[in-house]
Coordinates of C-alpha atoms and ligand atoms in Angstrom, one line a residue:
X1 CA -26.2 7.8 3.9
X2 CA -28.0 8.6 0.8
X3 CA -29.1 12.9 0.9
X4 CA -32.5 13.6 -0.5
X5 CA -31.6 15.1 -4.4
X6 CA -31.7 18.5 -4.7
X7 CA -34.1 18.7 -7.7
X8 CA -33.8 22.5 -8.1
X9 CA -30.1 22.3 -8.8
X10 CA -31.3 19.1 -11.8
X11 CA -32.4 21.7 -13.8
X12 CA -29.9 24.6 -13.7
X13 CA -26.4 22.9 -13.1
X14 CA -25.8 21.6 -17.1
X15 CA -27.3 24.6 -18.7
X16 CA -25.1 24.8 -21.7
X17 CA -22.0 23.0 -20.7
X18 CA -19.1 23.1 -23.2
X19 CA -16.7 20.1 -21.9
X20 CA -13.4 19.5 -22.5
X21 CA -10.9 17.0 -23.2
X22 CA -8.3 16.4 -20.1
X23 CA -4.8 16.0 -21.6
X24 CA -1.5 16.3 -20.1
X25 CA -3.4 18.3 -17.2
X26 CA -4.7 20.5 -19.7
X27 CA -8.7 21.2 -20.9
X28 CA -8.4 21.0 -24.2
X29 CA -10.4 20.4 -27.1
X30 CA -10.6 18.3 -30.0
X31 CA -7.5 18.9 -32.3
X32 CA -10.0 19.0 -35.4
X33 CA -12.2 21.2 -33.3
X34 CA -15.3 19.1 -34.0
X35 CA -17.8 18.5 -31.2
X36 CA -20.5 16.0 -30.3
X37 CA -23.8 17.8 -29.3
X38 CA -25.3 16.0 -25.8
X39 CA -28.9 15.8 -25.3
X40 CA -31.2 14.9 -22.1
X41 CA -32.7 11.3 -22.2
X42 CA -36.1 13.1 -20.5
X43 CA -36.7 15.5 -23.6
X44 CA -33.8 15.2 -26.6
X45 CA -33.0 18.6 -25.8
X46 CA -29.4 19.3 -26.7
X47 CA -28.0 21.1 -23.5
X48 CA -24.0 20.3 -23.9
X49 CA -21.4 19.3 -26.4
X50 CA -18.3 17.1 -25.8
X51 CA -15.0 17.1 -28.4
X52 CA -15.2 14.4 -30.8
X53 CA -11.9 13.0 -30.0
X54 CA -9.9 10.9 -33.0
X55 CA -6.8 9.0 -33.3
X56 CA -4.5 12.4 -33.2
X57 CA -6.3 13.3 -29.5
X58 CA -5.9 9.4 -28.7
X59 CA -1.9 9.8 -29.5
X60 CA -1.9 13.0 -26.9
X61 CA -3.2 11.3 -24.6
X62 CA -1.8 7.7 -24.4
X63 CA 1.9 9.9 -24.9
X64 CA 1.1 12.2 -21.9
X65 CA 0.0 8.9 -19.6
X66 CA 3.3 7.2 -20.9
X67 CA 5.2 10.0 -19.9
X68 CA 3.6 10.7 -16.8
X69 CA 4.3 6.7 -16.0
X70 CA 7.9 6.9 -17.3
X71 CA 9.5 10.2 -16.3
X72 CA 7.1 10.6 -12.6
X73 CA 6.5 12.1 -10.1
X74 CA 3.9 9.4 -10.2
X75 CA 5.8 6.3 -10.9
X76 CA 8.2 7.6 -8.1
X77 CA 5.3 8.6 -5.5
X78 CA 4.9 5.6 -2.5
X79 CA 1.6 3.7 -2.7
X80 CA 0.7 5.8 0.7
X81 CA 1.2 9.0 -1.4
X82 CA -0.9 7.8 -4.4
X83 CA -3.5 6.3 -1.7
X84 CA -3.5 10.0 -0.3
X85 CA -4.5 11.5 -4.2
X86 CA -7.1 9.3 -4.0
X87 CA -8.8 9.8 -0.9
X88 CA -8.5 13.5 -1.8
X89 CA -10.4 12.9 -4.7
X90 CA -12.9 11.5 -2.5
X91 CA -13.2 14.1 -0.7
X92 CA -13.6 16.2 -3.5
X93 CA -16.2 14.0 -4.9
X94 CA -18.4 14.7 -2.0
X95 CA -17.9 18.6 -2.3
X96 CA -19.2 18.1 -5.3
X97 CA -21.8 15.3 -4.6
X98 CA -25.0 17.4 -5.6
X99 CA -23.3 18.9 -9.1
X100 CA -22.0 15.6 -10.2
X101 CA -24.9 13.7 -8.7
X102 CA -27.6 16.6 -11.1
X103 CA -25.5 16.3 -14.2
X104 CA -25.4 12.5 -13.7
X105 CA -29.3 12.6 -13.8
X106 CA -29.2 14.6 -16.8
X107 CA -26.9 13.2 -19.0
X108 CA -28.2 9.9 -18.6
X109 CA -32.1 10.5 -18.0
X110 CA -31.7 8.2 -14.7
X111 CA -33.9 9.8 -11.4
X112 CA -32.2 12.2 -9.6
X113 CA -32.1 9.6 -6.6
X114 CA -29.8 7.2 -8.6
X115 CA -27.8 10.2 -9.8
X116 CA -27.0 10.4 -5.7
X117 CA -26.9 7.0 -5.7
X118 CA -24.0 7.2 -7.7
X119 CA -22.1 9.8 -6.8
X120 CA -22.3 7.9 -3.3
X121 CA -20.7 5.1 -4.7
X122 CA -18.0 6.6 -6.3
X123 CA -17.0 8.3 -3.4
X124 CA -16.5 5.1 -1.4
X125 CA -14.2 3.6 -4.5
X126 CA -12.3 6.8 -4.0
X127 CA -11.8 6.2 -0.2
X128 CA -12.1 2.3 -0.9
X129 CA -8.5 2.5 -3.4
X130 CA -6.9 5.4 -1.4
X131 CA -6.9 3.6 1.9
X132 CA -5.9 0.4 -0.2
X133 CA -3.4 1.3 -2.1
X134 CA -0.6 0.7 0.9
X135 CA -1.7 -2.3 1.0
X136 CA -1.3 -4.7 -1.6
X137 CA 1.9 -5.9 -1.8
X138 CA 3.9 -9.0 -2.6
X139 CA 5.5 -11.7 -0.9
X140 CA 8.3 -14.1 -0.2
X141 CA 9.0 -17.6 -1.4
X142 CA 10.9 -20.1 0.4
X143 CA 13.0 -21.1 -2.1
X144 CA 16.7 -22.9 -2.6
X145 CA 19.1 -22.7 -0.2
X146 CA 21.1 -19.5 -0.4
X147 CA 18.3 -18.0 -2.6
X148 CA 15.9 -14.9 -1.5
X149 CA 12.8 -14.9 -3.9
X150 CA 10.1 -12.0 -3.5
X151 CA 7.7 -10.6 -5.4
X152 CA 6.4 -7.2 -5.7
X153 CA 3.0 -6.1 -7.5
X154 CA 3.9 -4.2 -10.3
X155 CA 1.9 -1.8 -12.3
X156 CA 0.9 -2.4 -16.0
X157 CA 1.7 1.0 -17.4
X158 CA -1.2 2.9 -19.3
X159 CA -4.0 1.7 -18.4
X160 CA -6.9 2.3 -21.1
X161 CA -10.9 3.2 -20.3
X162 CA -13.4 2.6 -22.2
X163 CA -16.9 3.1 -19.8
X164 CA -19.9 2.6 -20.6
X165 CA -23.3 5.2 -20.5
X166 CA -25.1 3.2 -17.9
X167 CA -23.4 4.0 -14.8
X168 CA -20.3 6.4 -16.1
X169 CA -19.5 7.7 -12.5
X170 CA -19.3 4.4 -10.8
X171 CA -17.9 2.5 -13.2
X172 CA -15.4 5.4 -14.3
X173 CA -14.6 5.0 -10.2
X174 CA -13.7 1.6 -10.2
X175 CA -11.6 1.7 -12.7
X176 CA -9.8 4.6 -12.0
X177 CA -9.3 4.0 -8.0
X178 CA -8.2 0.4 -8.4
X179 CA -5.7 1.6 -11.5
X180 CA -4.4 4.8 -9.7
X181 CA -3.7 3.0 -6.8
X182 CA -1.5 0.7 -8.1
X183 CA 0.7 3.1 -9.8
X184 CA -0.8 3.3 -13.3
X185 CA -1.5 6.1 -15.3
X186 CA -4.9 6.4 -17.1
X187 CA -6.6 7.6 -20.7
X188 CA -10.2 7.3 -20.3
X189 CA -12.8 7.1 -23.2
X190 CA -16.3 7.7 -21.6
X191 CA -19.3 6.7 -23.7
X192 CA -20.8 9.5 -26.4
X193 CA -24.2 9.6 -24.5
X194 CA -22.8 10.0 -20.8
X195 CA -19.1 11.7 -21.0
X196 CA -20.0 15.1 -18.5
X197 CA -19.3 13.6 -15.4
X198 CA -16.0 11.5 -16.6
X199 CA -14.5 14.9 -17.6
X200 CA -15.7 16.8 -14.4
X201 CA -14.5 13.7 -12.5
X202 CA -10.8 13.9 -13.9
X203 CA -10.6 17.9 -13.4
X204 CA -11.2 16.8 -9.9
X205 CA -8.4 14.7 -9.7
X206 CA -5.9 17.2 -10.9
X207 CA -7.2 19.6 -7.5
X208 CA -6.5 16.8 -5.8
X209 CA -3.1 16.3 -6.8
X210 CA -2.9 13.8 -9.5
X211 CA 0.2 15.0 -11.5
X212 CA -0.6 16.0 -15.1
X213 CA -0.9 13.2 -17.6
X214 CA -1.9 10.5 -14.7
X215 CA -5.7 10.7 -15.7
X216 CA -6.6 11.6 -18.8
X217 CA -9.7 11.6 -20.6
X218 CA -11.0 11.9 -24.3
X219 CA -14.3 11.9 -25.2
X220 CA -15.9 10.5 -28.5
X221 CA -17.2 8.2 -30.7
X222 CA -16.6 4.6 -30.0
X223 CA -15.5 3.4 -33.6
X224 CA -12.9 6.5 -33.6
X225 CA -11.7 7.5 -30.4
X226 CA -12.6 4.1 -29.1
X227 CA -10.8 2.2 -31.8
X228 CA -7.8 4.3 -31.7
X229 CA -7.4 3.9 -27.9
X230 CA -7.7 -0.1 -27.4
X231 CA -5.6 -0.6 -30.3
X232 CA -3.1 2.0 -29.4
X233 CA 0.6 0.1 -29.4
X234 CA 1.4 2.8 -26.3
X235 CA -1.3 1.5 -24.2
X236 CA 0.1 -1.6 -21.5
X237 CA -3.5 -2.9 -20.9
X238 CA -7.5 -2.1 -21.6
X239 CA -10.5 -2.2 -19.7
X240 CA -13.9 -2.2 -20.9
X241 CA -17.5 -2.8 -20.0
X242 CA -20.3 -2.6 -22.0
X243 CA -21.7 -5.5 -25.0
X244 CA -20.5 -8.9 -25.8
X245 CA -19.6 -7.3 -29.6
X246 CA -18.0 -4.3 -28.8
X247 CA -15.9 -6.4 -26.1
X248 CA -14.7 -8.8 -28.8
X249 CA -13.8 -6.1 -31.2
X250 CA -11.7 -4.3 -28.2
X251 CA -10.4 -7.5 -27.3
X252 CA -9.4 -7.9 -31.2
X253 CA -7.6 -4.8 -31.3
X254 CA -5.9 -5.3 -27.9
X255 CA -4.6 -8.4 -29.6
X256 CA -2.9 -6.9 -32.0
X257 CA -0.2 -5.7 -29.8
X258 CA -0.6 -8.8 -27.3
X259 CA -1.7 -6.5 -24.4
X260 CA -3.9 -8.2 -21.3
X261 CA -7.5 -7.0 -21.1
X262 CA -10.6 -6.8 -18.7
X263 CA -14.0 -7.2 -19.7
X264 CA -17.6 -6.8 -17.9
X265 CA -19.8 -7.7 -20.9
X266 CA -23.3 -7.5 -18.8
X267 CA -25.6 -11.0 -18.2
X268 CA -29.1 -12.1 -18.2
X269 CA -29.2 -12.6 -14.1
X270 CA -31.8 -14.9 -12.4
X271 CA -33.4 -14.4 -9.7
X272 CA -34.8 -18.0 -7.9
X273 CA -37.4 -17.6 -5.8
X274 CA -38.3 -21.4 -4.0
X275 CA -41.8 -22.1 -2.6
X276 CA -40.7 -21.3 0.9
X277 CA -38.9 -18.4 0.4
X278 CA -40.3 -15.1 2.2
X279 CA -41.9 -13.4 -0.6
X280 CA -42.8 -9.9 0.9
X281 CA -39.0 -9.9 1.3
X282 CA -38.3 -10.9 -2.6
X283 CA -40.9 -9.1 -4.4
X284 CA -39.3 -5.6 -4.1
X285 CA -35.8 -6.6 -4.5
X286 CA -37.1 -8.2 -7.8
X287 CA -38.7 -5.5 -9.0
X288 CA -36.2 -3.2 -8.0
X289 CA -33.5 -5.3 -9.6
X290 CA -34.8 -5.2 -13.2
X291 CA -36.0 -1.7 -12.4
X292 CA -33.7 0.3 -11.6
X293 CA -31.9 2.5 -14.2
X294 CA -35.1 1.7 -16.9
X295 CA -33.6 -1.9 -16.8
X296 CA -29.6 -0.3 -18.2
X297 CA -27.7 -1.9 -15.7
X298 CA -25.2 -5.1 -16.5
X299 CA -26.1 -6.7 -13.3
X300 CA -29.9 -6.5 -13.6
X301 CA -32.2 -9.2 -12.8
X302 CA -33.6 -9.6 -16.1
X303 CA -35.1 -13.3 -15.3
X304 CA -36.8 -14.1 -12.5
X305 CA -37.6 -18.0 -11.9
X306 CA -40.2 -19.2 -9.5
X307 CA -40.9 -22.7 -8.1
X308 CA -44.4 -23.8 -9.2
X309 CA -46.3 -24.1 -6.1
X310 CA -46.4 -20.5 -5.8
X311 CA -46.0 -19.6 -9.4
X312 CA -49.5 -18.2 -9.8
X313 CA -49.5 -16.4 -6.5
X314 CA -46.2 -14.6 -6.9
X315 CA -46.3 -13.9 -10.7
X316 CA -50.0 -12.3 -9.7
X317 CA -48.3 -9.8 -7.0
X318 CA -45.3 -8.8 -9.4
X319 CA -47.9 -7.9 -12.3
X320 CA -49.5 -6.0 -9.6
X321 CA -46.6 -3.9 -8.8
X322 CA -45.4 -3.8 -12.6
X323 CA -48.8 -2.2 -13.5
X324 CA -47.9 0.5 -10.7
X325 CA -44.7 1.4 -12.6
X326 CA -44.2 4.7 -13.8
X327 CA -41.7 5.9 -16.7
X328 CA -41.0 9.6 -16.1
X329 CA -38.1 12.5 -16.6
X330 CA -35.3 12.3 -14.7
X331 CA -36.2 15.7 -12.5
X332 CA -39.2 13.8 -11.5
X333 CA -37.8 10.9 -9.5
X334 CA -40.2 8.5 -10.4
X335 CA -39.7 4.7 -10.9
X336 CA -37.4 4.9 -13.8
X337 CA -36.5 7.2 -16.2
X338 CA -36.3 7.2 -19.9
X339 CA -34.1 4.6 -22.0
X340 CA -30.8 6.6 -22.8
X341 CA -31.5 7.1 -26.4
X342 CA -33.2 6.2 -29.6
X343 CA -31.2 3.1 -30.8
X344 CA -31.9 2.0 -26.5
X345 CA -35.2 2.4 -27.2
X346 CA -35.4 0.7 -30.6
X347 CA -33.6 -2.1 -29.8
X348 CA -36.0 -2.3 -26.3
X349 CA -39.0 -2.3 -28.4
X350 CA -38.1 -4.6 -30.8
X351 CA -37.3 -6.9 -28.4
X352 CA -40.5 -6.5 -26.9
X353 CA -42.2 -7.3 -30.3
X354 CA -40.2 -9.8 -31.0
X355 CA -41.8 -11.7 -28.0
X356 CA -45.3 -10.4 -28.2
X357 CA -45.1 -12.3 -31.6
X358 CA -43.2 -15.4 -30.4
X359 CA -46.7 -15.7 -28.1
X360 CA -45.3 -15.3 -24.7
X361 CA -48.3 -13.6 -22.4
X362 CA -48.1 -10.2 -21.6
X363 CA -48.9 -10.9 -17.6
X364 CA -48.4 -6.6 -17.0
X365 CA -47.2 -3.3 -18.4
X366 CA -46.4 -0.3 -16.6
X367 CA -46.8 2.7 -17.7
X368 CA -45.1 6.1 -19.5
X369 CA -46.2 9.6 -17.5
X370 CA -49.3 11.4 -19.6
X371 CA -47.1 14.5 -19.7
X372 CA -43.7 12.7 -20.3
X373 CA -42.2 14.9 -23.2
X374 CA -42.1 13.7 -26.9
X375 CA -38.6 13.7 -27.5
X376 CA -37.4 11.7 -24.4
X377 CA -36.9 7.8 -25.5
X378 CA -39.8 6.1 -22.6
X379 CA -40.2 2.3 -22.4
X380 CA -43.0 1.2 -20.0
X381 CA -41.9 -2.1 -18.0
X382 CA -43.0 -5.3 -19.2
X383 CA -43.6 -8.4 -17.5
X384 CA -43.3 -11.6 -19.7
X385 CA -45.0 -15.1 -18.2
X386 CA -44.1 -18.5 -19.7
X387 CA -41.1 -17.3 -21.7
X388 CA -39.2 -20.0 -23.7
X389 CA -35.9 -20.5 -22.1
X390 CA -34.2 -20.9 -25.5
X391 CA -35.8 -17.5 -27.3
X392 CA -34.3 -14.3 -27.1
X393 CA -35.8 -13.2 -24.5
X394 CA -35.3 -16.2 -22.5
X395 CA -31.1 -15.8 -23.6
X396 CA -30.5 -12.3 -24.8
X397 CA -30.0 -8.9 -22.1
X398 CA -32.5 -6.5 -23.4
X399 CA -31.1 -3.9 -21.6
X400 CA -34.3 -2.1 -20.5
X401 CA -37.3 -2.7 -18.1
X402 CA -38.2 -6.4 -19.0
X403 CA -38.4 -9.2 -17.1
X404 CA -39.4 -12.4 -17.9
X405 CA -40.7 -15.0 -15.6
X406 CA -40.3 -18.5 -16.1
X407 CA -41.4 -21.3 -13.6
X408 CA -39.5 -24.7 -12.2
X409 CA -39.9 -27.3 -10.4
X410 CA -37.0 -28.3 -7.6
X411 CA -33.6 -27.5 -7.4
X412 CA -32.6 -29.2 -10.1
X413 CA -34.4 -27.4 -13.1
X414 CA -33.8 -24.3 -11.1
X415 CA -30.1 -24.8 -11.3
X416 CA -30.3 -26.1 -15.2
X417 CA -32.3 -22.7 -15.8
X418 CA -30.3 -20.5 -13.9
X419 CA -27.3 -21.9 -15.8
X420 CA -29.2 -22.1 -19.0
X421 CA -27.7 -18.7 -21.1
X422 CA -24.1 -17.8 -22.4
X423 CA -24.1 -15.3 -19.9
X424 CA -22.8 -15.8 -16.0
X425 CA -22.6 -12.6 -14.0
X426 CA -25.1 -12.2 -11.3
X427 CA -27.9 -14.6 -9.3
X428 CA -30.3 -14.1 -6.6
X429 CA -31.5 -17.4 -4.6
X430 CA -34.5 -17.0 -2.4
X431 CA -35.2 -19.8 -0.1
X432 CA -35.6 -20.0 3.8
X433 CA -33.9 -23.6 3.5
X434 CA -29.8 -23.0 4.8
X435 CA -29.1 -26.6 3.0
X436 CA -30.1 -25.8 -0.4
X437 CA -29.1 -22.1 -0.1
X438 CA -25.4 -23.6 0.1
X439 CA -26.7 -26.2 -2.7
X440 CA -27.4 -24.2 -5.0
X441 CA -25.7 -21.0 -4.6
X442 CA -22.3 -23.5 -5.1
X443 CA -24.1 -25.0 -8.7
X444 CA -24.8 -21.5 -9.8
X445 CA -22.3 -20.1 -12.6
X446 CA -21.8 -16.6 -11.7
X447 CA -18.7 -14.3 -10.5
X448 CA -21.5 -12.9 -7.5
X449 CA -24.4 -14.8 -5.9
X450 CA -26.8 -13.3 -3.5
X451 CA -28.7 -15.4 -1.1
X452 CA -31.8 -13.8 0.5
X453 CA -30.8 -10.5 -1.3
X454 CA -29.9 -9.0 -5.3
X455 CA -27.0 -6.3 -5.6
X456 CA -27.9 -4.9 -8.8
X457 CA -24.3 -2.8 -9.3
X458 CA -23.7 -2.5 -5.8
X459 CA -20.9 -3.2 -3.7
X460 CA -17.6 -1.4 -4.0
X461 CA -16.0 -4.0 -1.6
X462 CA -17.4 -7.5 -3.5
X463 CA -15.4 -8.8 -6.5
X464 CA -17.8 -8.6 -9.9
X465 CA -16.8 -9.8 -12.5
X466 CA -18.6 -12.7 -15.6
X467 CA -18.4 -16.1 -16.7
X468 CA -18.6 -17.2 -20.3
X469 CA -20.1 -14.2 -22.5
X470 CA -20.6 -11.9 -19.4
X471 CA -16.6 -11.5 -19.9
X472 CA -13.8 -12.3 -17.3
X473 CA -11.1 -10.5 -14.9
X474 CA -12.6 -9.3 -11.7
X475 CA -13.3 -5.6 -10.7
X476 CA -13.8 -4.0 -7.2
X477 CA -13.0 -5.1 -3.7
X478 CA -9.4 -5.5 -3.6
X479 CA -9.1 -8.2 -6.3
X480 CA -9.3 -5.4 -8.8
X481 CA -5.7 -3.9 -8.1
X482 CA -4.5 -7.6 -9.0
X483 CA -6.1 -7.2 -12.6
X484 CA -5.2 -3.8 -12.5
X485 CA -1.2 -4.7 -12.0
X486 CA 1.3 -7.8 -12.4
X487 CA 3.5 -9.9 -10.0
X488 CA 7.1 -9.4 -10.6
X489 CA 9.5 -12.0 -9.0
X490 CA 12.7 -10.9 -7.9
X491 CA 15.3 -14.0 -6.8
X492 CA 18.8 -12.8 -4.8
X493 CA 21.6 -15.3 -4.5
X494 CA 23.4 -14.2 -1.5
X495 CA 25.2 -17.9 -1.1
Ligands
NAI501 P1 -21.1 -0.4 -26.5 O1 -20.6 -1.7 -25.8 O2 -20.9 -0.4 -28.0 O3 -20.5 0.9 -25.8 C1 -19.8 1.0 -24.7 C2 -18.5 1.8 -24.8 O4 -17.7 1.3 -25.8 C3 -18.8 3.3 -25.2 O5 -17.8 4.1 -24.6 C4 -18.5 3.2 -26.7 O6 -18.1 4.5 -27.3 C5 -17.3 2.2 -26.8 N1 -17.1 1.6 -28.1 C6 -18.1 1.3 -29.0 N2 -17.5 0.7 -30.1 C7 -16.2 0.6 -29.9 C8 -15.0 0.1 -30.6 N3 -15.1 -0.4 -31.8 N4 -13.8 0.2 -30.0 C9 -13.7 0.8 -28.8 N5 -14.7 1.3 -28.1 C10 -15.9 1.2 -28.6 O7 -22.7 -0.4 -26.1 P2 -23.8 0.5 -26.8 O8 -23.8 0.3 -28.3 O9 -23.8 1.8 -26.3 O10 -25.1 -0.4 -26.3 C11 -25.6 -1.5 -26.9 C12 -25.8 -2.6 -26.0 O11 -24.7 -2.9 -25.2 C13 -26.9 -2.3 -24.9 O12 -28.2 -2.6 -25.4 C14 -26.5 -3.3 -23.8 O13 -27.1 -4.6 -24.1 C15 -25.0 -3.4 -23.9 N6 -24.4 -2.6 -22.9 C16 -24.0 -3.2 -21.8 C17 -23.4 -2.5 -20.7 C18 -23.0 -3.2 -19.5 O14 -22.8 -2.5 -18.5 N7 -22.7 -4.4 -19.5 C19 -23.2 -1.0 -20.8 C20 -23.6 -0.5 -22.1 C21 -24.2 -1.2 -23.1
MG502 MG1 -26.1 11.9 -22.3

């Protein structure tokens, strides 16, 4: 059950934070002593600082997580034991549910309800991995004659993090439950515009009995602690989220020692809403979808595709709603929040521009608060009509509150549309018809499909993962501790 935020606690829990790296069980801080100042999305106000990690911080930590695998205790700990450090951490997580869930909020301008929303959801990966971590095993192959073959599931080694800004303590949870829980060991790189909760997250895990140099974390710029961390010959295998172009560079360096990689490079997800679908149903899933956290979220529904009978009549009712949209500080809980920083916002704009030139109509805008403060980075939501399914808005993720509306006719074009990008990572299929909800949810290229429904991030038990640009390897449910570990098989001739 979600709690109600406590907004009081918003504004006073990351007053002047000074975070640290995590290394070796240790808070420590850069070895050049340089910092990173963090500011609040709401205002720009600087309110904490995080080390700027480099290559010599990078080499700590990937030689404390070999270690830690190599020498144990956590290489010689059962998968019972290792399940038991992570529901522990859960547990812990949930102590701390309205800290983590206030300095979520803050870092990353979201509303204070997503903040909870959040922290809720990385407590369930805790609990999720811990009470799964017993449980996937290998098996046995019937084999030759006189021959025993079995295999085991086998841990990479160090595993390497680089998170994203969007959703640092969910995705930071995913990660880390379904690696811990097969035995790994861990050196984390959280994004430079969201890295407080990633460090608070892996102090945690040391109270709850994760040995020193299991879970490590070093914060920093992405072209220096980054780069030295996903090309780091000590690291066994890297997992990243976040755009198509940083994936390909971390993918580039991973190469360079041949080392196995997973990637979650975000989509431009459809939503297809048929004639005879039940709209009241739809309408605020749709919004919501393309909504929620300003629009920053890989899974959002960024284009929404609706059959032509009732084009007009839903397009009308989703301007309605956009024009009721508020953009407001994070402490305020409104609709959305502000756009995590300048470039965001930029890049958001431009894009916007970009198609207020190519001609496509404008069909609503909501709106930024009167009183929002200047230096937060606000985007009002758009709502596009009649977007060509070839421009840029019609094939690029925006990555902020823009949606753009498109119109078909049958299942057929819907298909073709909903297939019609690079990207394959998420659809929604709204139709009352059971025949064509198993037609087309089958056509659609995508790693999740919701019928009747949208799961923008949600989920901890579903597999999520892309086709094509959105990346591949699969993450959450239990399908993540097979990416997140190898089959070894083992063959005994006993005669
Ligand atoms: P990014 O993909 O560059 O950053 C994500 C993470 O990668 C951060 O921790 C960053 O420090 C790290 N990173 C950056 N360059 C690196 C490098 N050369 N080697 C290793 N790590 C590196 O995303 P950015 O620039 O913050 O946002 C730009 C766009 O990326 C957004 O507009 C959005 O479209 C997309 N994005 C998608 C996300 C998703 O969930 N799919 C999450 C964040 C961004
Ligand atoms: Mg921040």
């Amino acid at each position: 059950m979600l709690k109600t935020p406590d907004t009081t606690l918003l504004r006073t829990v990351a007053e002047e934070r000074a975070a640290l790296n995590v290394i070796g069980g240790k808070m420590v801080g850069a070895k050049s002593g340089a910092r990173i100042e963090v500011a609040c999305p709401s205002d720009g106000r600087v309110f904490a600082s995080i080390p700027r990690g480099e290559t010599a911080d990078i080499d700590a930590a990937v030689a404390s997580a070999r270690h830690a695998f190599e020498v144990g205790p956590w290489s010689r700990m059962t998968a019972t034991e290792r399940g038991r450090v992570l529901t522990r951490l859960s547990g812990l997580v949930e102590q701390h549910a309205d800290e983590l869930a206030a300095l979520e909020s803050r870092d990353t301008g979201k509303p204070a309800r997503q903040g909870v929303a959040d922290v809720t959801a990385a407590i369930r990966y805790y609990e999720y991995y811990g009470a799964a971590a017993d449980k996937a095993h290998g098996s046995q192959i019937p084999f030759l004659e006189g021959y025993t073959a079995i295999t085991t599931r086998e841990p990479h080694g160090v595993v390497a993090g680089i998170i994203p800004w969007n959703y640092p303590l969910q995705i930071l949870a995913r990660v880390a439950g379904a690696a811990l829980a097969m035995g790994n060991t861990l050196v984390v790189k959280p994004a430079e515009d969201a890295s407080l909760t990633t460090v608070r997250i892996a102090e945690l895990a040391l109270e709850a009995g994760c040995p020193p140099g299991v879970f490590n974390v070093v914060t920093g710029y992405g072209a220096e602690a980054g780069a030295a961390l996903s090309g780091h010959p000590g690291v066994d295998y890297v997992t990243f989220t976040g755009s198509p172009g940083t994936g390909t560079a971390i993918q580039q360096a991973a190469a360079g020692n041949n080392r196995g990689v997973t990637m979650e490079l975000g989509g431009k997800s459809p939503q297809i809403v048929f004639a005879d679908a039940d709209l009241d149903a739809a309408l605020p899933v749709v919004v919501n979808a393309i909504i929620q956290n300003g629009g920053q979220t890989c899974s959002a529904g960024s284009r929404v595709l609706v059959e032509k009978p009732i084009h007009e009549e839903f397009t009308a009712e989703l301007a309605r709603r956009f024009e009721a949209l508020v953009a407001e500080p994070h402490d305020r809980d409104g609709d959305l929040g502000p756009l995590i920083n300048t470039r965001q916002a930029e890049r958001v704009a431009a894009m916007i521009a970009e198609a207020e030139a190519a001609g496509f109509p404008v069909l609503a805008k909501g709106s930024v608060a009167d009183d929002a403060p200047q230096g937060g980075h606000y985007q009002a939501p758009v709502l596009f009509g009649a977007v060509d399914p070839l421009s840029a808005l019609g094939q690029e993720e925006v990555f902020g509150p823009v949606l753009a509306a498109f119109s078909f006719e049958g299942e057929e074009e819907a298909v073709r549309l909903a297939n019609g990008t690079e990207y394959g990572l998420v659809a929604g299929v709204w139709t009352r018809d059971g025949g064509r909800q198993h037609r087309v949810a089958k056509r659609i290229r995508a790693g999740q499909v919701y019928v009747n429904a949208y799961g923008a991030g949600g989920g901890i038990e579903l597999p999520f993962g892309g086709f094509g640009r959105s990346g591949h390897g699969r993450e959450k449910g239990f399908e993540a501790l097979m990416d997140m570990s190898a089959t070894k098989t083992t063959v005994f001739n006993h005669g």
